[in-house]
Structures are given as C-alpha cells and as structure tokens.
C-alpha cells in the first residue's frame, strides 16, 4: 500500500530463544519509503485517468476531486488487492471517520478486481464495499457513476447489524 503522508520510521523487535534458553531481543530501525507514481491521463472524458494497479485504485480516493466538474477513471488491467488485507471503501476518510461521496466516473473496462477483503467491526463503516457511497445532486440524480467492474474472490466480514448490498 502507498504511504500517502510520506516516509515512516518504524522499529521492529525480534525476540528469539534456543531451546529453553533465555529469550534475546534485537531491534531494527527501518524507514518505509512513500511510493510515488504518475497518473496517465488528465481525468477528462477523452483522457481519463488510467487505473493500472492496486496502488492506482487505492489512490482514486485522492484523485476524485482533481479540479474538474467530474473526474473520469478507466481501469486498463486486472487488479489484485491481495496486498490490502482490510480495504477501506473509496470515499471513506479514516481521519475524520466520514464518507465523502464519490462524484466521479469509474469505468472498469471489463477488467477484474480480485481479492477485495474487508474485515470490519468499526461502527463508523456504514457503507462497506469497493466504493463507499455515490454522490447525488440536489435533485437526487446520481453524480457518481460506476460501470464495467468485475469483482472476483471478494470477501466482506462484519459484525454490523444493518447491511445493504447493491450492485
């Protein structure tokens, strides 16, 4: 996963023992480097942002307000979300624990998104899925559009009492 807020320093501590000997510990200081990448396309209808990887798909949440009335995305490859063990819906802001409606256009191009996994016991995760909620205008017409998306091997586990599944 991408580290959108920059590099992170972490300390890992390994504890080991041989047989019934006294456990020994060793700490290691690591720096996790933020991954940056360029988006192909410009987010317009004739040049949509091209979603080519799991990192791109994860970053859709940050690009959906790229300064246009509508931002357009088109998936151009199969995407495996196996490296994301607990996907947060696109449009969910983990910091404020609020949903930002998806008001962009996403065309999956008929490509697969596989291994979507959501394990949620968080009460603030009301809308659970690849995307959180789609935006509407003042007349309640949808402004967020999803099409041609194929999910394979998706699993959602939750202990919430109210679940709404839509396609």
Short mmCIF file of N, CA and C in Angstrom, two decimals:
data_model
loop_
_atom_site.label_atom_id
_atom_site.label_comp_id
_atom_site.label_asym_id
_atom_site.label_seq_id
_atom_site.Cartn_x
_atom_site.Cartn_y
_atom_site.Cartn_z
N UNK A 1 0.81 -1.21 0.00
CA UNK A 1 0.00 0.00 0.00
C UNK A 1 0.85 1.26 0.00
N UNK A 2 0.32 2.29 -0.52
CA UNK A 2 1.01 3.58 -0.62
C UNK A 2 1.00 4.27 0.74
N UNK A 3 2.04 4.99 1.05
CA UNK A 3 2.10 5.81 2.26
C UNK A 3 1.84 7.24 1.83
N UNK A 4 0.58 7.68 1.76
CA UNK A 4 0.29 8.99 1.20
C UNK A 4 0.83 10.15 2.00
N UNK A 5 1.06 9.95 3.28
CA UNK A 5 1.52 11.07 4.09
C UNK A 5 3.04 11.14 4.21
N UNK A 6 3.76 10.35 3.44
CA UNK A 6 5.21 10.43 3.43
C UNK A 6 5.89 9.24 4.08
N UNK A 7 7.21 9.32 4.16
CA UNK A 7 8.00 8.24 4.72
C UNK A 7 7.65 8.03 6.19
N UNK A 8 7.82 6.79 6.65
CA UNK A 8 7.58 6.44 8.05
C UNK A 8 8.77 5.70 8.61
N UNK A 9 9.20 6.04 9.81
CA UNK A 9 10.24 5.30 10.51
C UNK A 9 9.56 4.35 11.48
N UNK A 10 9.97 3.09 11.46
CA UNK A 10 9.39 2.10 12.35
C UNK A 10 10.51 1.29 13.00
N UNK A 11 10.24 0.77 14.17
CA UNK A 11 11.17 -0.11 14.86
C UNK A 11 10.55 -1.49 14.96
N UNK A 12 11.28 -2.48 14.49
CA UNK A 12 10.86 -3.87 14.61
C UNK A 12 11.74 -4.52 15.66
N UNK A 13 11.11 -5.29 16.54
CA UNK A 13 11.86 -6.00 17.55
C UNK A 13 11.61 -7.50 17.38
N UNK A 14 12.69 -8.25 17.23
CA UNK A 14 12.61 -9.71 17.10
C UNK A 14 13.09 -10.32 18.41
N UNK A 15 12.30 -11.24 18.93
CA UNK A 15 12.67 -11.95 20.14
C UNK A 15 12.82 -13.43 19.79
N UNK A 16 13.91 -14.01 20.23
CA UNK A 16 14.16 -15.41 19.89
C UNK A 16 14.85 -16.10 21.06
N UNK A 17 14.70 -17.42 21.10
CA UNK A 17 15.40 -18.21 22.11
C UNK A 17 15.69 -19.58 21.51
N UNK A 18 16.73 -20.21 22.00
CA UNK A 18 17.10 -21.53 21.52
C UNK A 18 16.83 -22.53 22.64
N UNK A 19 15.94 -23.47 22.34
CA UNK A 19 15.59 -24.45 23.36
C UNK A 19 14.93 -23.77 24.54
N UNK A 20 15.42 -24.08 25.74
CA UNK A 20 14.84 -23.48 26.95
C UNK A 20 15.69 -22.31 27.43
N UNK A 21 16.55 -21.81 26.55
CA UNK A 21 17.43 -20.70 26.91
C UNK A 21 16.67 -19.39 27.13
N UNK A 22 17.40 -18.41 27.59
CA UNK A 22 16.82 -17.10 27.86
C UNK A 22 16.51 -16.39 26.54
N UNK A 23 15.28 -15.88 26.41
CA UNK A 23 14.93 -15.15 25.18
C UNK A 23 15.82 -13.91 25.02
N UNK A 24 16.22 -13.64 23.81
CA UNK A 24 17.02 -12.46 23.49
C UNK A 24 16.26 -11.64 22.47
N UNK A 25 16.42 -10.34 22.55
CA UNK A 25 15.73 -9.44 21.63
C UNK A 25 16.72 -8.60 20.86
N UNK A 26 16.35 -8.28 19.66
CA UNK A 26 17.15 -7.39 18.82
C UNK A 26 16.18 -6.45 18.11
N UNK A 27 16.47 -5.16 18.15
CA UNK A 27 15.61 -4.18 17.49
C UNK A 27 16.27 -3.69 16.21
N UNK A 28 15.43 -3.42 15.23
CA UNK A 28 15.89 -2.93 13.93
C UNK A 28 15.10 -1.68 13.59
N UNK A 29 15.80 -0.65 13.15
CA UNK A 29 15.15 0.59 12.73
C UNK A 29 15.01 0.55 11.21
N UNK A 30 13.79 0.73 10.73
CA UNK A 30 13.53 0.70 9.29
C UNK A 30 12.84 2.00 8.87
N UNK A 31 13.09 2.41 7.65
CA UNK A 31 12.36 3.52 7.07
C UNK A 31 11.55 2.99 5.91
N UNK A 32 10.23 3.15 6.00
CA UNK A 32 9.34 2.79 4.90
C UNK A 32 9.20 4.02 4.01
N UNK A 33 9.55 3.87 2.77
CA UNK A 33 9.57 5.00 1.85
C UNK A 33 8.24 5.13 1.13
N UNK A 34 7.72 6.34 1.09
CA UNK A 34 6.47 6.59 0.37
C UNK A 34 6.66 6.29 -1.12
N UNK A 35 5.65 5.67 -1.68
CA UNK A 35 5.69 5.34 -3.11
C UNK A 35 5.01 6.47 -3.87
N UNK A 36 5.65 6.94 -4.88
CA UNK A 36 5.00 7.95 -5.72
C UNK A 36 4.91 7.41 -7.14
N UNK A 37 3.92 7.82 -7.83
CA UNK A 37 3.75 7.40 -9.20
C UNK A 37 2.98 8.49 -9.93
N UNK A 38 3.11 8.47 -11.22
CA UNK A 38 2.41 9.44 -12.04
C UNK A 38 1.13 8.83 -12.58
N UNK A 39 0.12 9.63 -12.67
CA UNK A 39 -1.11 9.21 -13.30
C UNK A 39 -1.01 9.46 -14.79
N UNK A 40 -1.41 8.48 -15.60
CA UNK A 40 -1.54 8.71 -17.03
C UNK A 40 -2.94 9.20 -17.27
N UNK A 41 -3.09 10.13 -18.21
CA UNK A 41 -4.39 10.74 -18.49
C UNK A 41 -4.52 12.04 -17.72
N UNK A 42 -5.63 12.72 -17.97
CA UNK A 42 -5.83 14.01 -17.31
C UNK A 42 -7.15 14.08 -16.55
N UNK A 43 -7.90 12.98 -16.51
CA UNK A 43 -9.15 12.96 -15.76
C UNK A 43 -10.35 13.50 -16.51
N UNK A 44 -10.20 13.75 -17.80
CA UNK A 44 -11.29 14.26 -18.62
C UNK A 44 -11.98 13.11 -19.36
N UNK A 45 -13.15 13.35 -19.96
CA UNK A 45 -13.84 12.26 -20.66
C UNK A 45 -13.01 11.63 -21.78
N UNK A 46 -12.28 12.44 -22.53
CA UNK A 46 -11.48 11.89 -23.63
C UNK A 46 -10.11 11.41 -23.20
N UNK A 47 -9.64 11.79 -22.01
CA UNK A 47 -8.36 11.33 -21.47
C UNK A 47 -8.51 11.02 -19.98
N UNK A 48 -9.26 9.94 -19.67
CA UNK A 48 -9.47 9.61 -18.25
C UNK A 48 -8.16 9.21 -17.58
N UNK A 49 -8.13 9.34 -16.25
CA UNK A 49 -7.00 8.80 -15.51
C UNK A 49 -7.02 7.29 -15.70
N UNK A 50 -5.87 6.69 -15.98
CA UNK A 50 -5.78 5.26 -16.23
C UNK A 50 -5.39 4.55 -14.94
N UNK A 51 -6.22 3.61 -14.54
CA UNK A 51 -6.02 2.83 -13.32
C UNK A 51 -5.39 1.51 -13.75
N UNK A 52 -4.10 1.35 -13.44
CA UNK A 52 -3.35 0.19 -13.93
C UNK A 52 -2.89 -0.77 -12.84
N UNK A 53 -3.09 -0.40 -11.56
CA UNK A 53 -2.54 -1.21 -10.47
C UNK A 53 -3.37 -1.02 -9.21
N UNK A 54 -3.11 -1.86 -8.22
CA UNK A 54 -3.77 -1.73 -6.92
C UNK A 54 -3.45 -0.38 -6.28
N UNK A 55 -2.21 0.09 -6.45
CA UNK A 55 -1.83 1.39 -5.90
C UNK A 55 -2.63 2.51 -6.54
N UNK A 56 -2.84 2.43 -7.85
CA UNK A 56 -3.68 3.43 -8.52
C UNK A 56 -5.11 3.38 -7.98
N UNK A 57 -5.66 2.18 -7.88
CA UNK A 57 -7.04 2.05 -7.40
C UNK A 57 -7.16 2.63 -6.00
N UNK A 58 -6.19 2.37 -5.14
CA UNK A 58 -6.21 2.93 -3.79
C UNK A 58 -6.12 4.45 -3.82
N UNK A 59 -5.43 5.00 -4.80
CA UNK A 59 -5.27 6.45 -4.89
C UNK A 59 -6.44 7.15 -5.57
N UNK A 60 -7.38 6.40 -6.12
CA UNK A 60 -8.58 7.02 -6.70
C UNK A 60 -9.25 7.91 -5.66
N UNK A 61 -9.23 7.48 -4.40
CA UNK A 61 -9.84 8.27 -3.32
C UNK A 61 -9.22 9.66 -3.21
N UNK A 62 -7.96 9.80 -3.59
CA UNK A 62 -7.29 11.10 -3.51
C UNK A 62 -7.42 11.91 -4.79
N UNK A 63 -7.73 11.25 -5.89
CA UNK A 63 -7.81 11.92 -7.19
C UNK A 63 -9.22 12.27 -7.61
N UNK A 64 -10.23 11.85 -6.85
CA UNK A 64 -11.60 12.03 -7.33
C UNK A 64 -12.06 13.49 -7.34
N UNK A 65 -11.28 14.38 -6.79
CA UNK A 65 -11.58 15.81 -6.85
C UNK A 65 -10.40 16.54 -7.47
N UNK A 66 -10.05 16.18 -8.68
CA UNK A 66 -8.84 16.73 -9.32
C UNK A 66 -9.09 18.08 -9.99
N UNK A 67 -10.12 18.80 -9.59
CA UNK A 67 -10.33 20.14 -10.09
C UNK A 67 -11.29 20.25 -11.27
N UNK A 68 -12.02 19.20 -11.58
CA UNK A 68 -12.96 19.23 -12.69
C UNK A 68 -14.37 19.05 -12.13
N UNK A 69 -15.38 19.32 -12.98
CA UNK A 69 -16.75 19.03 -12.56
C UNK A 69 -16.88 17.54 -12.24
N UNK A 70 -16.41 16.72 -13.16
CA UNK A 70 -16.36 15.28 -12.95
C UNK A 70 -14.96 14.81 -13.31
N UNK A 71 -14.45 13.86 -12.55
CA UNK A 71 -13.17 13.25 -12.87
C UNK A 71 -13.49 11.88 -13.42
N UNK A 72 -12.79 11.50 -14.48
CA UNK A 72 -13.03 10.23 -15.16
C UNK A 72 -11.85 9.30 -14.95
N UNK A 73 -12.16 8.04 -14.66
CA UNK A 73 -11.16 6.99 -14.47
C UNK A 73 -11.51 5.82 -15.38
N UNK A 74 -10.48 5.17 -15.92
CA UNK A 74 -10.70 3.94 -16.69
C UNK A 74 -9.64 2.93 -16.29
N UNK A 75 -10.11 1.76 -15.85
CA UNK A 75 -9.22 0.67 -15.48
C UNK A 75 -8.71 0.01 -16.75
N UNK A 76 -7.41 -0.27 -16.81
CA UNK A 76 -6.80 -0.81 -18.03
C UNK A 76 -6.11 -2.15 -17.82
N UNK A 77 -6.31 -2.75 -16.66
CA UNK A 77 -5.67 -4.04 -16.37
C UNK A 77 -6.41 -4.71 -15.22
N UNK A 78 -6.25 -6.04 -15.11
CA UNK A 78 -6.74 -6.75 -13.94
C UNK A 78 -5.96 -6.26 -12.72
N UNK A 79 -6.63 -6.14 -11.59
CA UNK A 79 -6.01 -5.62 -10.37
C UNK A 79 -6.22 -6.61 -9.24
N UNK A 80 -5.15 -6.93 -8.52
CA UNK A 80 -5.20 -7.83 -7.38
C UNK A 80 -5.03 -7.01 -6.11
N UNK A 81 -6.04 -7.02 -5.25
CA UNK A 81 -5.99 -6.27 -3.99
C UNK A 81 -5.50 -7.12 -2.82
N UNK A 82 -4.82 -8.23 -3.11
CA UNK A 82 -4.33 -9.13 -2.06
C UNK A 82 -3.40 -8.46 -1.07
N UNK A 83 -2.70 -7.40 -1.46
CA UNK A 83 -1.79 -6.71 -0.56
C UNK A 83 -2.52 -5.75 0.38
N UNK A 84 -3.83 -5.63 0.24
CA UNK A 84 -4.65 -4.76 1.07
C UNK A 84 -5.57 -5.65 1.91
N UNK A 85 -5.11 -6.11 3.09
CA UNK A 85 -5.87 -7.09 3.86
C UNK A 85 -7.19 -6.55 4.45
N UNK A 86 -7.35 -5.25 4.50
CA UNK A 86 -8.58 -4.66 5.03
C UNK A 86 -8.88 -3.37 4.28
N UNK A 87 -9.44 -3.51 3.09
CA UNK A 87 -9.72 -2.39 2.20
C UNK A 87 -10.69 -1.41 2.86
N UNK A 88 -10.37 -0.14 2.79
CA UNK A 88 -11.30 0.92 3.22
C UNK A 88 -12.00 1.41 1.96
N UNK A 89 -13.33 1.54 2.00
CA UNK A 89 -14.06 1.96 0.80
C UNK A 89 -13.55 3.29 0.25
N UNK A 90 -13.50 3.39 -1.08
CA UNK A 90 -13.13 4.65 -1.72
C UNK A 90 -14.19 5.66 -1.33
N UNK A 91 -13.75 6.77 -0.79
CA UNK A 91 -14.66 7.80 -0.29
C UNK A 91 -14.72 7.84 1.23
N UNK A 92 -14.14 6.85 1.89
CA UNK A 92 -14.11 6.85 3.35
C UNK A 92 -12.85 7.56 3.82
N UNK A 93 -13.00 8.55 4.68
CA UNK A 93 -11.87 9.30 5.22
C UNK A 93 -11.56 8.76 6.61
N UNK A 94 -10.47 8.01 6.73
CA UNK A 94 -10.11 7.38 8.00
C UNK A 94 -9.83 8.39 9.11
N UNK A 95 -9.34 9.58 8.75
CA UNK A 95 -9.02 10.58 9.76
C UNK A 95 -10.29 11.14 10.42
N UNK A 96 -11.25 11.56 9.59
CA UNK A 96 -12.47 12.17 10.13
C UNK A 96 -13.56 11.14 10.40
N UNK A 97 -13.33 9.88 9.92
CA UNK A 97 -14.32 8.80 10.05
C UNK A 97 -15.64 9.19 9.40
N UNK A 98 -15.54 9.87 8.25
CA UNK A 98 -16.71 10.29 7.49
C UNK A 98 -16.58 9.82 6.06
N UNK A 99 -17.71 9.78 5.39
CA UNK A 99 -17.73 9.41 3.97
C UNK A 99 -17.79 10.65 3.10
N UNK A 100 -17.01 10.62 2.04
CA UNK A 100 -17.04 11.66 1.03
C UNK A 100 -17.66 11.01 -0.21
N UNK A 101 -18.84 11.44 -0.64
CA UNK A 101 -19.48 10.78 -1.77
C UNK A 101 -18.60 10.79 -3.02
N UNK A 102 -18.60 9.66 -3.70
CA UNK A 102 -17.85 9.51 -4.94
C UNK A 102 -18.66 10.19 -6.04
N UNK A 103 -18.15 11.28 -6.58
CA UNK A 103 -18.88 12.03 -7.62
C UNK A 103 -18.18 11.93 -8.96
N UNK A 104 -17.26 11.02 -9.08
CA UNK A 104 -16.51 10.84 -10.32
C UNK A 104 -17.15 9.74 -11.17
N UNK A 105 -16.52 9.43 -12.29
CA UNK A 105 -16.96 8.36 -13.19
C UNK A 105 -15.85 7.31 -13.23
N UNK A 106 -16.21 6.04 -12.95
CA UNK A 106 -15.23 4.96 -12.96
C UNK A 106 -15.70 3.89 -13.93
N UNK A 107 -14.88 3.61 -14.93
CA UNK A 107 -15.16 2.55 -15.91
C UNK A 107 -14.13 1.46 -15.70
N UNK A 108 -14.60 0.30 -15.24
CA UNK A 108 -13.70 -0.82 -15.00
C UNK A 108 -13.21 -1.48 -16.27
N UNK A 109 -13.75 -1.10 -17.42
CA UNK A 109 -13.27 -1.61 -18.70
C UNK A 109 -13.45 -3.11 -18.86
N UNK A 110 -14.22 -3.73 -17.98
CA UNK A 110 -14.41 -5.17 -18.05
C UNK A 110 -13.27 -5.97 -17.42
N UNK A 111 -12.28 -5.28 -16.87
CA UNK A 111 -11.18 -5.96 -16.19
C UNK A 111 -11.60 -6.38 -14.80
N UNK A 112 -10.89 -7.33 -14.22
CA UNK A 112 -11.20 -7.86 -12.90
C UNK A 112 -10.50 -7.07 -11.80
N UNK A 113 -11.18 -7.01 -10.67
CA UNK A 113 -10.57 -6.59 -9.41
C UNK A 113 -10.73 -7.80 -8.50
N UNK A 114 -9.62 -8.41 -8.12
CA UNK A 114 -9.68 -9.64 -7.34
C UNK A 114 -9.16 -9.44 -5.93
N UNK A 115 -9.59 -10.34 -5.07
CA UNK A 115 -9.12 -10.42 -3.67
C UNK A 115 -9.42 -9.19 -2.85
N UNK A 116 -10.59 -8.58 -3.10
CA UNK A 116 -11.06 -7.50 -2.24
C UNK A 116 -11.45 -8.12 -0.90
N UNK A 117 -10.84 -7.65 0.18
CA UNK A 117 -11.13 -8.17 1.51
C UNK A 117 -11.43 -7.01 2.44
N UNK A 118 -12.56 -7.11 3.12
CA UNK A 118 -12.94 -6.12 4.13
C UNK A 118 -13.31 -6.88 5.38
N UNK A 119 -12.61 -6.61 6.47
CA UNK A 119 -12.92 -7.17 7.78
C UNK A 119 -13.25 -6.00 8.67
N UNK A 120 -14.54 -5.77 8.90
CA UNK A 120 -14.93 -4.56 9.60
C UNK A 120 -15.77 -4.83 10.82
N UNK A 121 -15.32 -4.28 11.92
CA UNK A 121 -16.14 -4.24 13.11
C UNK A 121 -16.30 -2.79 13.54
N UNK A 122 -15.80 -1.88 12.71
CA UNK A 122 -15.86 -0.46 13.03
C UNK A 122 -17.28 0.05 12.84
N UNK A 123 -17.84 0.66 13.85
CA UNK A 123 -19.20 1.18 13.77
C UNK A 123 -19.32 2.33 12.79
N UNK A 124 -18.22 3.02 12.51
CA UNK A 124 -18.29 4.15 11.58
C UNK A 124 -18.29 3.70 10.12
N UNK A 125 -18.01 2.43 9.84
CA UNK A 125 -18.06 1.94 8.47
C UNK A 125 -19.49 1.49 8.17
N UNK A 126 -20.31 2.44 7.76
CA UNK A 126 -21.71 2.18 7.47
C UNK A 126 -21.87 1.61 6.07
N UNK A 127 -21.10 2.11 5.14
CA UNK A 127 -21.19 1.69 3.74
C UNK A 127 -19.93 0.90 3.42
N UNK A 128 -20.09 -0.39 3.22
CA UNK A 128 -18.94 -1.27 3.07
C UNK A 128 -18.90 -1.82 1.65
N UNK A 129 -17.77 -1.64 0.98
CA UNK A 129 -17.60 -2.16 -0.36
C UNK A 129 -16.37 -1.54 -1.00
N UNK A 130 -16.19 -1.80 -2.28
CA UNK A 130 -15.08 -1.20 -3.01
C UNK A 130 -15.17 0.32 -2.95
N UNK A 131 -16.38 0.84 -3.15
CA UNK A 131 -16.66 2.27 -3.02
C UNK A 131 -17.61 2.44 -1.84
N UNK A 132 -17.57 3.60 -1.19
CA UNK A 132 -18.47 3.87 -0.07
C UNK A 132 -19.85 4.23 -0.56
N UNK A 133 -20.07 5.51 -0.84
CA UNK A 133 -21.36 5.96 -1.34
C UNK A 133 -21.16 6.79 -2.60
N UNK A 134 -22.14 6.72 -3.48
CA UNK A 134 -22.11 7.52 -4.69
C UNK A 134 -22.80 8.85 -4.41
N UNK A 135 -22.26 9.92 -5.00
CA UNK A 135 -22.82 11.24 -4.80
C UNK A 135 -24.09 11.45 -5.60
N UNK A 136 -24.89 12.41 -5.14
CA UNK A 136 -26.10 12.83 -5.85
C UNK A 136 -26.13 14.34 -5.91
N UNK A 137 -26.89 14.87 -6.88
CA UNK A 137 -27.05 16.32 -6.95
C UNK A 137 -28.29 16.71 -6.14
N UNK A 138 -28.71 17.98 -6.28
CA UNK A 138 -29.84 18.46 -5.48
C UNK A 138 -31.17 17.81 -5.86
N UNK A 139 -31.24 17.24 -7.06
CA UNK A 139 -32.45 16.53 -7.50
C UNK A 139 -32.33 15.04 -7.23
N UNK A 140 -31.35 14.63 -6.46
CA UNK A 140 -31.09 13.23 -6.11
C UNK A 140 -30.76 12.38 -7.33
N UNK A 141 -30.23 13.01 -8.36
CA UNK A 141 -29.72 12.26 -9.51
C UNK A 141 -28.28 11.88 -9.18
N UNK A 142 -27.92 10.65 -9.52
CA UNK A 142 -26.55 10.20 -9.24
C UNK A 142 -25.54 11.05 -9.99
N UNK A 143 -24.49 11.45 -9.28
CA UNK A 143 -23.38 12.15 -9.92
C UNK A 143 -22.13 11.28 -9.95
N UNK A 144 -22.13 10.22 -9.17
CA UNK A 144 -21.05 9.25 -9.22
C UNK A 144 -21.51 8.06 -10.04
N UNK A 145 -20.67 7.62 -10.96
CA UNK A 145 -21.06 6.53 -11.84
C UNK A 145 -19.98 5.44 -11.86
N UNK A 146 -20.42 4.20 -11.73
CA UNK A 146 -19.55 3.03 -11.80
C UNK A 146 -20.09 2.13 -12.90
N UNK A 147 -19.19 1.61 -13.74
CA UNK A 147 -19.64 0.66 -14.77
C UNK A 147 -18.53 -0.29 -15.14
N UNK A 148 -18.93 -1.44 -15.68
CA UNK A 148 -18.00 -2.46 -16.20
C UNK A 148 -16.97 -2.93 -15.17
N UNK A 149 -17.39 -3.05 -13.91
CA UNK A 149 -16.50 -3.52 -12.85
C UNK A 149 -16.80 -4.98 -12.57
N UNK A 150 -15.76 -5.81 -12.57
CA UNK A 150 -15.91 -7.23 -12.26
C UNK A 150 -15.12 -7.53 -10.99
N UNK A 151 -15.82 -8.01 -9.96
CA UNK A 151 -15.15 -8.41 -8.72
C UNK A 151 -15.02 -9.93 -8.70
N UNK A 152 -13.87 -10.41 -8.28
CA UNK A 152 -13.62 -11.84 -8.18
C UNK A 152 -12.98 -12.12 -6.83
N UNK A 153 -13.47 -13.15 -6.16
CA UNK A 153 -12.92 -13.55 -4.86
C UNK A 153 -12.98 -12.41 -3.85
N UNK A 154 -14.15 -11.77 -3.74
CA UNK A 154 -14.33 -10.68 -2.78
C UNK A 154 -14.92 -11.24 -1.50
N UNK A 155 -14.45 -10.76 -0.37
CA UNK A 155 -14.96 -11.21 0.92
C UNK A 155 -15.16 -10.05 1.87
N UNK A 156 -16.35 -9.97 2.46
CA UNK A 156 -16.65 -8.92 3.42
C UNK A 156 -17.12 -9.60 4.71
N UNK A 157 -16.46 -9.27 5.81
CA UNK A 157 -16.83 -9.80 7.11
C UNK A 157 -17.13 -8.60 8.01
N UNK A 158 -18.29 -8.62 8.65
CA UNK A 158 -18.66 -7.52 9.54
C UNK A 158 -19.55 -8.04 10.64
N UNK A 159 -19.59 -7.33 11.75
CA UNK A 159 -20.50 -7.68 12.82
C UNK A 159 -21.59 -6.63 12.97
N UNK A 160 -21.71 -5.78 11.95
CA UNK A 160 -22.75 -4.75 11.99
C UNK A 160 -24.11 -5.40 11.78
N UNK A 161 -25.13 -4.80 12.31
CA UNK A 161 -26.48 -5.37 12.25
C UNK A 161 -27.21 -5.02 10.97
N UNK A 162 -26.89 -3.89 10.38
CA UNK A 162 -27.58 -3.47 9.16
C UNK A 162 -26.63 -3.53 8.00
N UNK A 163 -26.95 -4.32 7.01
CA UNK A 163 -26.12 -4.45 5.82
C UNK A 163 -27.02 -4.25 4.61
N UNK A 164 -26.56 -3.47 3.66
CA UNK A 164 -27.28 -3.27 2.42
C UNK A 164 -26.33 -3.57 1.28
N UNK A 165 -26.68 -4.53 0.46
CA UNK A 165 -25.85 -4.92 -0.67
C UNK A 165 -26.56 -4.51 -1.94
N UNK A 166 -25.87 -3.76 -2.78
CA UNK A 166 -26.44 -3.34 -4.06
C UNK A 166 -25.42 -3.57 -5.15
N UNK A 167 -25.92 -3.71 -6.35
CA UNK A 167 -25.00 -3.86 -7.48
C UNK A 167 -25.24 -2.78 -8.50
#
